[in-house]
PDB file of C-alpha atoms and ligand atoms in Angstrom:
ATOM      1  CA  MET A   1       0.240  -0.433   0.630  1.00 95.00           C
ATOM      2  CA  ASP A   2       1.480   3.623  -0.595  1.00 97.00           C
ATOM      3  CA  LEU A   3       1.406   6.097   1.612  1.00 98.00           C
ATOM      4  CA  GLY A   4       1.490   8.676  -0.131  1.00 98.00           C
ATOM      5  CA  LEU A   5       4.149  10.238   2.006  1.00 98.00           C
ATOM      6  CA  ARG A   6       6.685  11.049  -0.092  1.00 98.00           C
ATOM      7  CA  GLY A   7       7.586  14.567   0.102  1.00 98.00           C
ATOM      8  CA  LYS A   8       6.043  15.774   3.027  1.00 98.00           C
ATOM      9  CA  LYS A   9       7.475  17.391   6.180  1.00 98.00           C
ATOM     10  CA  ALA A  10       7.425  16.228   9.130  1.00 99.00           C
ATOM     11  CA  ILE A  11       7.870  17.940  12.464  1.00 99.00           C
ATOM     12  CA  VAL A  12       8.737  15.138  15.513  1.00 99.00           C
ATOM     13  CA  THR A  13       9.297  16.134  18.167  1.00 99.00           C
ATOM     14  CA  GLY A  14      12.184  14.203  21.144  1.00 98.00           C
ATOM     15  CA  ALA A  15      13.183  11.606  18.058  1.00 98.00           C
ATOM     16  CA  THR A  16      16.518  10.448  19.081  1.00 98.00           C
ATOM     17  CA  LYS A  17      15.000   7.371  21.311  1.00 98.00           C
ATOM     18  CA  GLY A  18      12.281   5.556  20.911  1.00 98.00           C
ATOM     19  CA  ILE A  19       9.065   5.975  19.756  1.00 99.00           C
ATOM     20  CA  GLY A  20       9.918   9.106  18.070  1.00 99.00           C
ATOM     21  CA  ARG A  21      13.052   7.641  16.734  1.00 99.00           C
ATOM     22  CA  ALA A  22      11.694   4.990  14.883  1.00 99.00           C
ATOM     23  CA  ILE A  23       8.551   7.326  13.522  1.00 99.00           C
ATOM     24  CA  VAL A  24      11.732   9.337  12.062  1.00 99.00           C
ATOM     25  CA  GLU A  25      13.631   6.570  10.523  1.00 98.00           C
ATOM     26  CA  LEU A  26       9.865   5.159   9.113  1.00 98.00           C
ATOM     27  CA  PHE A  27       8.919   8.548   7.841  1.00 98.00           C
ATOM     28  CA  ALA A  28      12.591   9.795   6.076  1.00 98.00           C
ATOM     29  CA  LEU A  29      12.259   5.824   3.937  1.00 98.00           C
ATOM     30  CA  GLU A  30       9.274   6.383   3.384  1.00 98.00           C
ATOM     31  CA  GLY A  31      10.669   9.259   1.754  1.00 98.00           C
ATOM     32  CA  VAL A  32       9.580  12.819   4.174  1.00 98.00           C
ATOM     33  CA  ASP A  33      11.789  15.391   4.772  1.00 98.00           C
ATOM     34  CA  ILE A  34      11.851  15.494   8.986  1.00 98.00           C
ATOM     35  CA  ALA A  35      12.881  18.131  12.031  1.00 99.00           C
ATOM     36  CA  LEU A  36      13.358  16.904  14.740  1.00 99.00           C
ATOM     37  CA  CYS A  37      13.936  17.670  18.401  1.00 98.00           C
ATOM     38  CA  SER A  38      15.645  16.195  21.563  1.00 98.00           C
ATOM     39  CA  ARG A  39      17.420  18.029  24.684  1.00 98.00           C
ATOM     40  CA  THR A  40      20.056  16.927  23.590  1.00 98.00           C
ATOM     41  CA  GLN A  41      22.524  18.547  20.497  1.00 98.00           C
ATOM     42  CA  GLU A  42      25.014  15.094  20.250  1.00 98.00           C
ATOM     43  CA  ASP A  43      22.544  12.811  19.525  1.00 98.00           C
ATOM     44  CA  VAL A  44      20.193  15.255  17.434  1.00 98.00           C
ATOM     45  CA  GLU A  45      23.651  15.418  15.592  1.00 98.00           C
ATOM     46  CA  THR A  46      23.682  11.584  15.412  1.00 98.00           C
ATOM     47  CA  THR A  47      19.925  11.630  14.020  1.00 98.00           C
ATOM     48  CA  VAL A  48      20.340  13.956  12.321  1.00 98.00           C
ATOM     49  CA  GLN A  49      23.458  12.376   9.984  1.00 98.00           C
ATOM     50  CA  GLU A  50      21.778   7.788  10.151  1.00 98.00           C
ATOM     51  CA  LEU A  51      18.024   9.592   8.459  1.00 98.00           C
ATOM     52  CA  ARG A  52      20.064  11.772   5.476  1.00 98.00           C
ATOM     53  CA  ARG A  53      21.623   7.975   4.613  1.00 98.00           C
ATOM     54  CA  HIS A  54      17.624   8.132   3.078  1.00 98.00           C
ATOM     55  CA  ASN A  55      17.989  11.382   0.946  1.00 98.00           C
ATOM     56  CA  VAL A  56      15.779  13.258   2.308  1.00 98.00           C
ATOM     57  CA  ASN A  57      16.142  16.995   3.438  1.00 98.00           C
ATOM     58  CA  VAL A  58      16.751  16.536   8.158  1.00 98.00           C
ATOM     59  CA  PHE A  59      16.275  20.232  10.450  1.00 98.00           C
ATOM     60  CA  GLY A  60      17.695  18.815  13.684  1.00 98.00           C
ATOM     61  CA  GLN A  61      18.113  21.759  17.086  1.00 98.00           C
ATOM     62  CA  ALA A  62      18.163  20.616  20.403  1.00 98.00           C
ATOM     63  CA  VAL A  63      15.550  22.392  22.162  1.00 99.00           C
ATOM     64  CA  ASN A  64      13.235  21.877  25.422  1.00 98.00           C
ATOM     65  CA  VAL A  65      10.387  21.826  25.181  1.00 98.00           C
ATOM     66  CA  ARG A  66       9.248  22.882  28.147  1.00 98.00           C
ATOM     67  CA  ASP A  67      10.781  26.123  27.340  1.00 98.00           C
ATOM     68  CA  GLY A  68       8.005  27.884  25.676  1.00 98.00           C
ATOM     69  CA  GLU A  69       9.917  30.812  23.639  1.00 98.00           C
ATOM     70  CA  ALA A  70      12.881  28.860  22.748  1.00 98.00           C
ATOM     71  CA  TYR A  71      10.022  25.504  21.794  1.00 99.00           C
ATOM     72  CA  LYS A  72       8.173  28.172  19.260  1.00 98.00           C
ATOM     73  CA  ALA A  73      11.438  29.493  18.256  1.00 98.00           C
ATOM     74  CA  TRP A  74      12.102  26.018  17.897  1.00 98.00           C
ATOM     75  CA  LEU A  75       9.436  24.915  16.090  1.00 98.00           C
ATOM     76  CA  GLN A  76       9.598  28.632  13.306  1.00 98.00           C
ATOM     77  CA  SER A  77      13.181  27.639  12.461  1.00 98.00           C
ATOM     78  CA  ALA A  78      12.041  24.042  11.733  1.00 98.00           C
ATOM     79  CA  ALA A  79       8.759  24.238   8.768  1.00 98.00           C
ATOM     80  CA  SER A  80      11.465  27.386   7.742  1.00 98.00           C
ATOM     81  CA  ALA A  81      13.633  24.884   7.446  1.00 98.00           C
ATOM     82  CA  LEU A  82      11.363  22.585   5.858  1.00 98.00           C
ATOM     83  CA  GLY A  83       9.400  25.023   3.316  1.00 98.00           C
ATOM     84  CA  GLY A  84       6.362  24.282   5.389  1.00 98.00           C
ATOM     85  CA  CYS A  85       4.431  21.083   7.563  1.00 98.00           C
ATOM     86  CA  ASP A  86       1.842  18.307   6.912  1.00 99.00           C
ATOM     87  CA  ILE A  87       3.075  16.735   9.739  1.00 99.00           C
ATOM     88  CA  PHE A  88       3.394  17.359  13.623  1.00 99.00           C
ATOM     89  CA  ILE A  89       4.156  14.179  16.124  1.00 99.00           C
ATOM     90  CA  PRO A  90       3.858  16.353  19.867  1.00 99.00           C
ATOM     91  CA  ASN A  91       6.331  12.933  20.769  1.00 98.00           C
ATOM     92  CA  VAL A  92       7.514  14.183  23.814  1.00 98.00           C
ATOM     93  CA  SER A  93       6.951  13.592  27.610  1.00 98.00           C
ATOM     94  CA  ALA A  94       7.565  14.206  31.243  1.00 98.00           C
ATOM     95  CA  GLY A  95       7.451  11.062  31.519  1.00 96.00           C
ATOM     96  CA  GLY A  96       6.132   9.022  35.037  1.00 92.00           C
ATOM     97  CA  GLY A  97       6.176   9.466  38.745  1.00 88.00           C
ATOM     98  CA  PHE A  98       4.947   8.685  41.904  1.00 82.00           C
ATOM     99  CA  ASP A  99       2.489  11.748  42.636  1.00 77.00           C
ATOM    100  CA  SER A 100       3.437  15.030  43.770  1.00 90.00           C
ATOM    101  CA  GLU A 101       2.983  18.823  42.937  1.00 95.00           C
ATOM    102  CA  LYS A 102       5.839  18.754  40.610  1.00 95.00           C
ATOM    103  CA  ASN A 103       5.319  16.196  39.087  1.00 95.00           C
ATOM    104  CA  TRP A 104       1.984  17.770  37.969  1.00 97.00           C
ATOM    105  CA  THR A 105       3.864  21.191  36.676  1.00 97.00           C
ATOM    106  CA  LYS A 106       6.740  19.311  34.415  1.00 98.00           C
ATOM    107  CA  ASN A 107       4.456  17.109  33.023  1.00 98.00           C
ATOM    108  CA  PHE A 108       1.009  19.549  32.411  1.00 98.00           C
ATOM    109  CA  GLU A 109       4.225  22.117  30.840  1.00 98.00           C
ATOM    110  CA  VAL A 110       5.725  18.953  28.941  1.00 98.00           C
ATOM    111  CA  ASP A 111       2.944  17.070  27.438  1.00 98.00           C
ATOM    112  CA  VAL A 112       0.396  19.183  27.249  1.00 98.00           C
ATOM    113  CA  LEU A 113       1.417  22.632  27.075  1.00 98.00           C
ATOM    114  CA  HIS A 114       4.536  21.611  23.974  1.00 98.00           C
ATOM    115  CA  THR A 115       1.544  19.642  22.442  1.00 99.00           C
ATOM    116  CA  VAL A 116      -0.744  22.982  22.072  1.00 99.00           C
ATOM    117  CA  ARG A 117       1.958  25.319  21.540  1.00 99.00           C
ATOM    118  CA  GLY A 118       3.424  23.041  18.524  1.00 99.00           C
ATOM    119  CA  CYS A 119      -0.748  23.088  17.223  1.00 99.00           C
ATOM    120  CA  GLU A 120      -1.100  26.684  17.417  1.00 98.00           C
ATOM    121  CA  THR A 121       1.605  27.718  16.088  1.00 98.00           C
ATOM    122  CA  LEU A 122       2.033  25.254  13.521  1.00 98.00           C
ATOM    123  CA  MET A 123      -1.497  25.526  12.301  1.00 98.00           C
ATOM    124  CA  PRO A 124      -1.088  28.160   9.633  1.00 98.00           C
ATOM    125  CA  HIS A 125       1.826  25.425   7.971  1.00 98.00           C
ATOM    126  CA  LEU A 126      -1.314  22.876   8.167  1.00 98.00           C
ATOM    127  CA  GLU A 127      -3.539  24.520   7.165  1.00 98.00           C
ATOM    128  CA  LYS A 128      -1.958  24.978   3.930  1.00 98.00           C
ATOM    129  CA  SER A 129      -0.959  21.855   3.146  1.00 98.00           C
ATOM    130  CA  SER A 130      -3.203  19.077   1.179  1.00 97.00           C
ATOM    131  CA  ALA A 131      -2.952  16.770   3.921  1.00 97.00           C
ATOM    132  CA  GLY A 132      -2.851  18.518   6.578  1.00 98.00           C
ATOM    133  CA  SER A 133      -2.719  16.068  10.350  1.00 98.00           C
ATOM    134  CA  ILE A 134      -1.515  15.628  13.614  1.00 99.00           C
ATOM    135  CA  VAL A 135      -0.773  12.520  15.440  1.00 99.00           C
ATOM    136  CA  ILE A 136      -0.528  13.106  19.329  1.00 99.00           C
ATOM    137  CA  ILE A 137       1.185  10.663  21.345  1.00 99.00           C
ATOM    138  CA  ALA A 138      -0.814  10.257  24.456  1.00 98.00           C
ATOM    139  CA  SER A 139      -0.371   6.666  26.305  1.00 98.00           C
ATOM    140  CA  THR A 140      -2.981   3.642  27.481  1.00 97.00           C
ATOM    141  CA  ASN A 141      -2.711   4.588  31.293  1.00 96.00           C
ATOM    142  CA  ALA A 142      -4.706   7.452  30.226  1.00 97.00           C
ATOM    143  CA  VAL A 143      -7.656   5.044  29.732  1.00 95.00           C
ATOM    144  CA  GLU A 144      -7.539   2.873  32.328  1.00 94.00           C
ATOM    145  CA  THR A 145      -5.804   2.415  35.917  1.00 90.00           C
ATOM    146  CA  PHE A 146      -2.646   1.968  36.017  1.00 84.00           C
ATOM    147  CA  GLY A 147      -0.628   1.597  39.002  1.00 81.00           C
ATOM    148  CA  VAL A 148      -0.985   4.946  41.140  1.00 86.00           C
ATOM    149  CA  PRO A 149      -2.729   8.972  40.129  1.00 91.00           C
ATOM    150  CA  GLN A 150      -0.008   9.888  39.080  1.00 93.00           C
ATOM    151  CA  ALA A 151       0.385  13.213  37.221  1.00 96.00           C
ATOM    152  CA  PHE A 152       0.713  11.572  34.206  1.00 97.00           C
ATOM    153  CA  ASN A 153      -2.065   9.363  33.327  1.00 96.00           C
ATOM    154  CA  ALA A 154      -4.513  12.614  33.747  1.00 97.00           C
ATOM    155  CA  MET A 155      -2.540  14.770  31.670  1.00 98.00           C
ATOM    156  CA  LYS A 156      -2.050  11.574  28.204  1.00 98.00           C
ATOM    157  CA  ALA A 157      -6.053  11.670  29.730  1.00 98.00           C
ATOM    158  CA  ALA A 158      -6.258  15.579  28.099  1.00 98.00           C
ATOM    159  CA  LEU A 159      -4.354  15.016  25.711  1.00 98.00           C
ATOM    160  CA  ILE A 160      -6.618  12.296  24.623  1.00 98.00           C
ATOM    161  CA  THR A 161      -9.785  14.775  24.861  1.00 98.00           C
ATOM    162  CA  TYR A 162      -8.231  17.997  23.189  1.00 98.00           C
ATOM    163  CA  ALA A 163      -7.309  16.259  19.847  1.00 98.00           C
ATOM    164  CA  LYS A 164     -10.729  14.808  19.589  1.00 98.00           C
ATOM    165  CA  GLN A 165     -11.594  18.276  20.244  1.00 98.00           C
ATOM    166  CA  LEU A 166      -9.170  19.899  17.761  1.00 98.00           C
ATOM    167  CA  ALA A 167     -10.673  17.171  15.066  1.00 98.00           C
ATOM    168  CA  GLN A 168     -14.318  19.128  14.870  1.00 98.00           C
ATOM    169  CA  HIS A 169     -11.891  22.674  15.361  1.00 98.00           C
ATOM    170  CA  VAL A 170      -9.916  22.416  12.429  1.00 98.00           C
ATOM    171  CA  GLY A 171     -11.480  19.377  10.101  1.00 98.00           C
ATOM    172  CA  LYS A 172     -12.982  22.263   7.686  1.00 97.00           C
ATOM    173  CA  LYS A 173      -9.858  23.010   7.457  1.00 97.00           C
ATOM    174  CA  GLY A 174      -8.175  19.932   6.114  1.00 97.00           C
ATOM    175  CA  VAL A 175      -6.624  19.301   8.834  1.00 98.00           C
ATOM    176  CA  ARG A 176      -6.704  15.514  10.422  1.00 99.00           C
ATOM    177  CA  VAL A 177      -5.907  15.756  14.204  1.00 99.00           C
ATOM    178  CA  ASN A 178      -5.827  11.762  15.960  1.00 99.00           C
ATOM    179  CA  SER A 179      -3.567  10.744  19.194  1.00 98.00           C
ATOM    180  CA  VAL A 180      -1.867   6.925  19.862  1.00 98.00           C
ATOM    181  CA  SER A 181      -1.494   5.732  22.491  1.00 98.00           C
ATOM    182  CA  PRO A 182       0.777   2.532  23.092  1.00 98.00           C
ATOM    183  CA  GLY A 183       0.606   0.048  26.140  1.00 98.00           C
ATOM    184  CA  PRO A 184       3.795  -1.206  26.915  1.00 98.00           C
ATOM    185  CA  ILE A 185       6.703  -0.145  24.418  1.00 98.00           C
ATOM    186  CA  TYR A 186      10.213  -1.943  25.471  1.00 98.00           C
ATOM    187  CA  PHE A 187      13.161  -0.839  24.569  1.00 98.00           C
ATOM    188  CA  GLU A 188      17.059   0.173  26.066  1.00 97.00           C
ATOM    189  CA  GLY A 189      17.809   2.812  27.163  1.00 97.00           C
ATOM    190  CA  GLY A 190      14.045   3.451  27.697  1.00 98.00           C
ATOM    191  CA  SER A 191      11.028   3.245  30.432  1.00 97.00           C
ATOM    192  CA  TRP A 192      10.568  -0.226  30.405  1.00 97.00           C
ATOM    193  CA  GLU A 193      14.085  -1.358  30.498  1.00 98.00           C
ATOM    194  CA  LEU A 194      14.307   0.975  33.884  1.00 97.00           C
ATOM    195  CA  ILE A 195      11.280  -0.058  35.199  1.00 96.00           C
ATOM    196  CA  LYS A 196      12.326  -4.036  33.911  1.00 97.00           C
ATOM    197  CA  GLY A 197      15.773  -3.258  36.559  1.00 97.00           C
ATOM    198  CA  THR A 198      14.561  -2.038  40.086  1.00 96.00           C
ATOM    199  CA  MET A 199      10.773  -2.759  39.809  1.00 94.00           C
ATOM    200  CA  PRO A 200      10.716  -5.984  38.722  1.00 97.00           C
ATOM    201  CA  LYS A 201       7.212  -6.060  40.462  1.00 96.00           C
ATOM    202  CA  LEU A 202       5.265  -4.313  38.701  1.00 94.00           C
ATOM    203  CA  TYR A 203       7.288  -4.869  34.852  1.00 97.00           C
ATOM    204  CA  ASP A 204       6.354  -8.465  35.195  1.00 97.00           C
ATOM    205  CA  TYR A 205       3.053  -7.780  36.771  1.00 95.00           C
ATOM    206  CA  ALA A 206       2.567  -5.132  32.956  1.00 96.00           C
ATOM    207  CA  LEU A 207       3.715  -8.603  31.307  1.00 97.00           C
ATOM    208  CA  ARG A 208       1.109 -10.905  32.341  1.00 97.00           C
ATOM    209  CA  GLN A 209      -1.392  -8.186  31.273  1.00 97.00           C
ATOM    210  CA  ILE A 210      -0.409  -8.235  28.046  1.00 98.00           C
ATOM    211  CA  PRO A 211      -2.289 -12.011  26.429  1.00 97.00           C
ATOM    212  CA  CYS A 212       0.521 -12.754  24.367  1.00 95.00           C
ATOM    213  CA  GLY A 213       3.191 -12.097  26.582  1.00 96.00           C
ATOM    214  CA  ARG A 214       5.515  -9.919  25.269  1.00 97.00           C
ATOM    215  CA  MET A 215       5.924  -6.027  24.973  1.00 98.00           C
ATOM    216  CA  GLY A 216       5.076  -3.536  21.903  1.00 98.00           C
ATOM    217  CA  THR A 217       8.760  -1.914  20.179  1.00 98.00           C
ATOM    218  CA  PRO A 218       8.831   1.619  18.811  1.00 99.00           C
ATOM    219  CA  GLU A 219       9.045  -0.058  15.506  1.00 98.00           C
ATOM    220  CA  GLU A 220       5.115  -1.409  16.119  1.00 98.00           C
ATOM    221  CA  VAL A 221       3.945   2.137  16.889  1.00 99.00           C
ATOM    222  CA  ALA A 222       5.754   3.663  13.887  1.00 99.00           C
ATOM    223  CA  ARG A 223       4.279   2.243  11.939  1.00 98.00           C
ATOM    224  CA  ILE A 224       0.893   2.597  12.973  1.00 98.00           C
ATOM    225  CA  VAL A 225       1.553   6.584  13.529  1.00 99.00           C
ATOM    226  CA  ALA A 226       2.856   5.806  10.030  1.00 99.00           C
ATOM    227  CA  PHE A 227      -0.447   4.610   8.697  1.00 98.00           C
ATOM    228  CA  VAL A 228      -3.356   7.681  11.131  1.00 99.00           C
ATOM    229  CA  ALA A 229      -0.552  10.570   9.663  1.00 99.00           C
ATOM    230  CA  SER A 230      -0.218  10.085   6.775  1.00 98.00           C
ATOM    231  CA  PRO A 231      -3.104  10.370   3.282  1.00 98.00           C
ATOM    232  CA  ALA A 232      -3.748   7.303   3.631  1.00 98.00           C
ATOM    233  CA  GLY A 233      -5.422   7.264   6.489  1.00 98.00           C
ATOM    234  CA  SER A 234      -7.624   9.968   5.038  1.00 98.00           C
ATOM    235  CA  LEU A 235     -11.062   8.758   6.943  1.00 98.00           C
ATOM    236  CA  MET A 236      -9.544   9.594  10.299  1.00 98.00           C
ATOM    237  CA  ALA A 237     -10.662  12.066  12.730  1.00 98.00           C
ATOM    238  CA  GLY A 238     -10.600  12.586  16.720  1.00 98.00           C
ATOM    239  CA  SER A 239     -10.169   8.851  16.826  1.00 98.00           C
ATOM    240  CA  ASN A 240      -7.684   7.587  20.324  1.00 98.00           C
ATOM    241  CA  VAL A 241      -5.721   4.692  18.272  1.00 98.00           C
ATOM    242  CA  VAL A 242      -4.283   1.753  20.673  1.00 98.00           C
ATOM    243  CA  ALA A 243      -1.668   0.193  20.311  1.00 98.00           C
ATOM    244  CA  ASP A 244      -1.107  -2.168  23.367  1.00 97.00           C
ATOM    245  CA  ASN A 245      -1.122  -5.771  21.615  1.00 96.00           C
ATOM    246  CA  GLY A 246      -4.608  -6.551  24.804  1.00 97.00           C
ATOM    247  CA  PHE A 247      -2.517  -5.022  27.895  1.00 97.00           C
ATOM    248  CA  THR A 248      -6.372  -2.998  28.181  1.00 97.00           C
ATOM    249  CA  LYS A 249      -8.962  -4.293  29.055  1.00 96.00           C
ATOM    250  CA  ARG A 250     -11.822  -2.516  28.671  1.00 94.00           C
ATOM    251  CA  VAL A 251     -13.898  -2.941  26.157  1.00 93.00           C
ATOM    252  CA  GLN A 252     -13.757  -0.215  23.249  1.00 86.00           C
ATOM    253  CA  PHE A 253     -17.622   0.945  21.258  1.00 82.00           C
TER     254      PHE A 253
HETATM  255  N1  NAP B   1       7.267   3.616  26.065  1.00 80.41           N
HETATM  256  C1  NAP B   1       6.346   3.148  26.475  1.00 80.41           C
HETATM  257  O1  NAP B   1       5.856   2.446  27.354  1.00 80.41           O
HETATM  258  C2  NAP B   1       5.506   4.477  26.682  1.00 80.41           C
HETATM  259  C3  NAP B   1       4.489   4.064  26.549  1.00 80.41           C
HETATM  260  C4  NAP B   1       3.248   5.043  25.950  1.00 80.41           C
HETATM  261  C5  NAP B   1       3.439   6.036  25.683  1.00 80.41           C
HETATM  262  N2  NAP B   1       4.749   7.050  25.526  1.00 80.41           N
HETATM  263  C6  NAP B   1       4.384   7.387  25.047  1.00 80.41           C
HETATM  264  O2  NAP B   1       6.021   7.891  23.470  1.00 80.41           O
HETATM  265  C7  NAP B   1       6.010   8.681  23.589  1.00 80.41           C
HETATM  266  C8  NAP B   1       7.570   8.788  23.986  1.00 80.41           C
HETATM  267  O3  NAP B   1       7.951   7.547  25.050  1.00 80.41           O
HETATM  268  P1  NAP B   1       9.109   6.547  24.886  1.00 80.41           P
HETATM  269  O4  NAP B   1       9.661   6.204  25.256  1.00 80.41           O
HETATM  270  O5  NAP B   1       9.349   6.221  23.827  1.00 80.41           O
HETATM  271  O6  NAP B   1      10.695   7.796  25.186  1.00 80.41           O
HETATM  272  P2  NAP B   1      11.570   8.906  25.601  1.00 80.41           P
HETATM  273  O7  NAP B   1      12.195   8.138  26.758  1.00 80.41           O
HETATM  274  O8  NAP B   1      10.362   9.169  26.732  1.00 80.41           O
HETATM  275  O9  NAP B   1      12.043   9.699  24.816  1.00 80.41           O
HETATM  276  C9  NAP B   1      11.765  10.559  24.160  1.00 80.41           C
HETATM  277  C10 NAP B   1      12.165  11.908  23.483  1.00 80.41           C
HETATM  278  O10 NAP B   1      12.186  12.204  24.519  1.00 80.41           O
HETATM  279  C11 NAP B   1      13.940  13.322  23.798  1.00 80.41           C
HETATM  280  N3  NAP B   1      13.578  14.038  25.167  1.00 80.41           N
HETATM  281  C12 NAP B   1      13.160  14.176  26.525  1.00 80.41           C
HETATM  282  N4  NAP B   1      12.644  15.857  27.288  1.00 80.41           N
HETATM  283  C13 NAP B   1      13.010  15.960  26.479  1.00 80.41           C
HETATM  284  C14 NAP B   1      12.369  17.928  26.532  1.00 80.41           C
HETATM  285  N5  NAP B   1      11.771  18.646  27.030  1.00 80.41           N
HETATM  286  N6  NAP B   1      12.108  18.155  25.367  1.00 80.41           N
HETATM  287  C15 NAP B   1      12.728  17.937  24.287  1.00 80.41           C
HETATM  288  N7  NAP B   1      13.285  16.128  23.727  1.00 80.41           N
HETATM  289  C16 NAP B   1      12.672  16.221  25.460  1.00 80.41           C
HETATM  290  C17 NAP B   1      14.469  12.136  24.438  1.00 80.41           C
HETATM  291  O11 NAP B   1      15.512  13.577  24.516  1.00 80.41           O
HETATM  292  P3  NAP B   1      16.738  13.808  25.461  1.00 80.41           P
HETATM  293  O12 NAP B   1      16.452  13.013  26.960  1.00 80.41           O
HETATM  294  O13 NAP B   1      17.285  13.752  24.674  1.00 80.41           O
HETATM  295  O14 NAP B   1      15.897  15.860  25.618  1.00 80.41           O
HETATM  296  C18 NAP B   1      14.408  11.195  23.782  1.00 80.41           C
HETATM  297  O15 NAP B   1      14.424  11.998  22.333  1.00 80.41           O
HETATM  298  C19 NAP B   1       6.482   9.951  25.183  1.00 80.41           C
HETATM  299  O16 NAP B   1       5.086  10.925  24.941  1.00 80.41           O
HETATM  300  C20 NAP B   1       5.787   8.208  25.845  1.00 80.41           C
HETATM  301  O17 NAP B   1       4.569   9.655  26.798  1.00 80.41           O
HETATM  302  C21 NAP B   1       5.852   5.874  25.488  1.00 80.41           C
END
């Protein structure tokens, strides 16, 4: 199936590791020009070099998305460097953590505000595109009770609601908005590797919830994100796609 991605321009936040890294790799393979960031300049440079092997234009610059002004300037530079933006994937998260006011502020500023600022800043570019599309990376932690109450879970829920409502609002301008909610995704250096080492009981519990007994990979999430973001997914707007290998137990109507 041709996803219709060739020649499109995508801006992806947090794309030097894990799911974000797998998304930009797949986009580059599909002929998409890419702008990416993380906080670590060295990792950004390495990723940019690796992606350029696929003969696409790649713009990369380190930025902390929590710094609103620096982040908005980065988004404008990214859109200028690419000559527009067809696809936006806000992927950065402040991650989970036991509840404290510090976590609530961090998850609000990073997960929620970086997504909202990104959508607002890039909307004029997305509206000009013939295939404007936003895929917000949420989490299954938003849709079912998991572990202890966490700001991460609640802020991801906010993102799913935001995606739905934004889809209604900008659909008339030709921009599609969806969210993808991964279940546990395992990769070297990722949160589940850390949990496996530090909280083995939680790791084993999560694994037991997955019928086939294995966590997902970043590449599996990337394939779903690429489809939803692409012109091939043109019928999808306002959907939250759960990608969790059966980890969650609710019936989705
Ligand atoms: N892994 C899972 O099991 C899982 C499950 C459900 C949902 N998700 C969601 O999927 C997304 C990606 O998670 P992941 O686990 O693949 O990767 P991750 O370990 O969270 O890292 C993501 C990327 O974001 C960058 N980053 C982190 N904070 C940043 C900031 N403030 N500003 C700019 N860049 C920043 C990281 O590089 P630097 O550290 O160098 O900045 C890295 O490139 C997140 O939204 C996460 O909540 C993940």
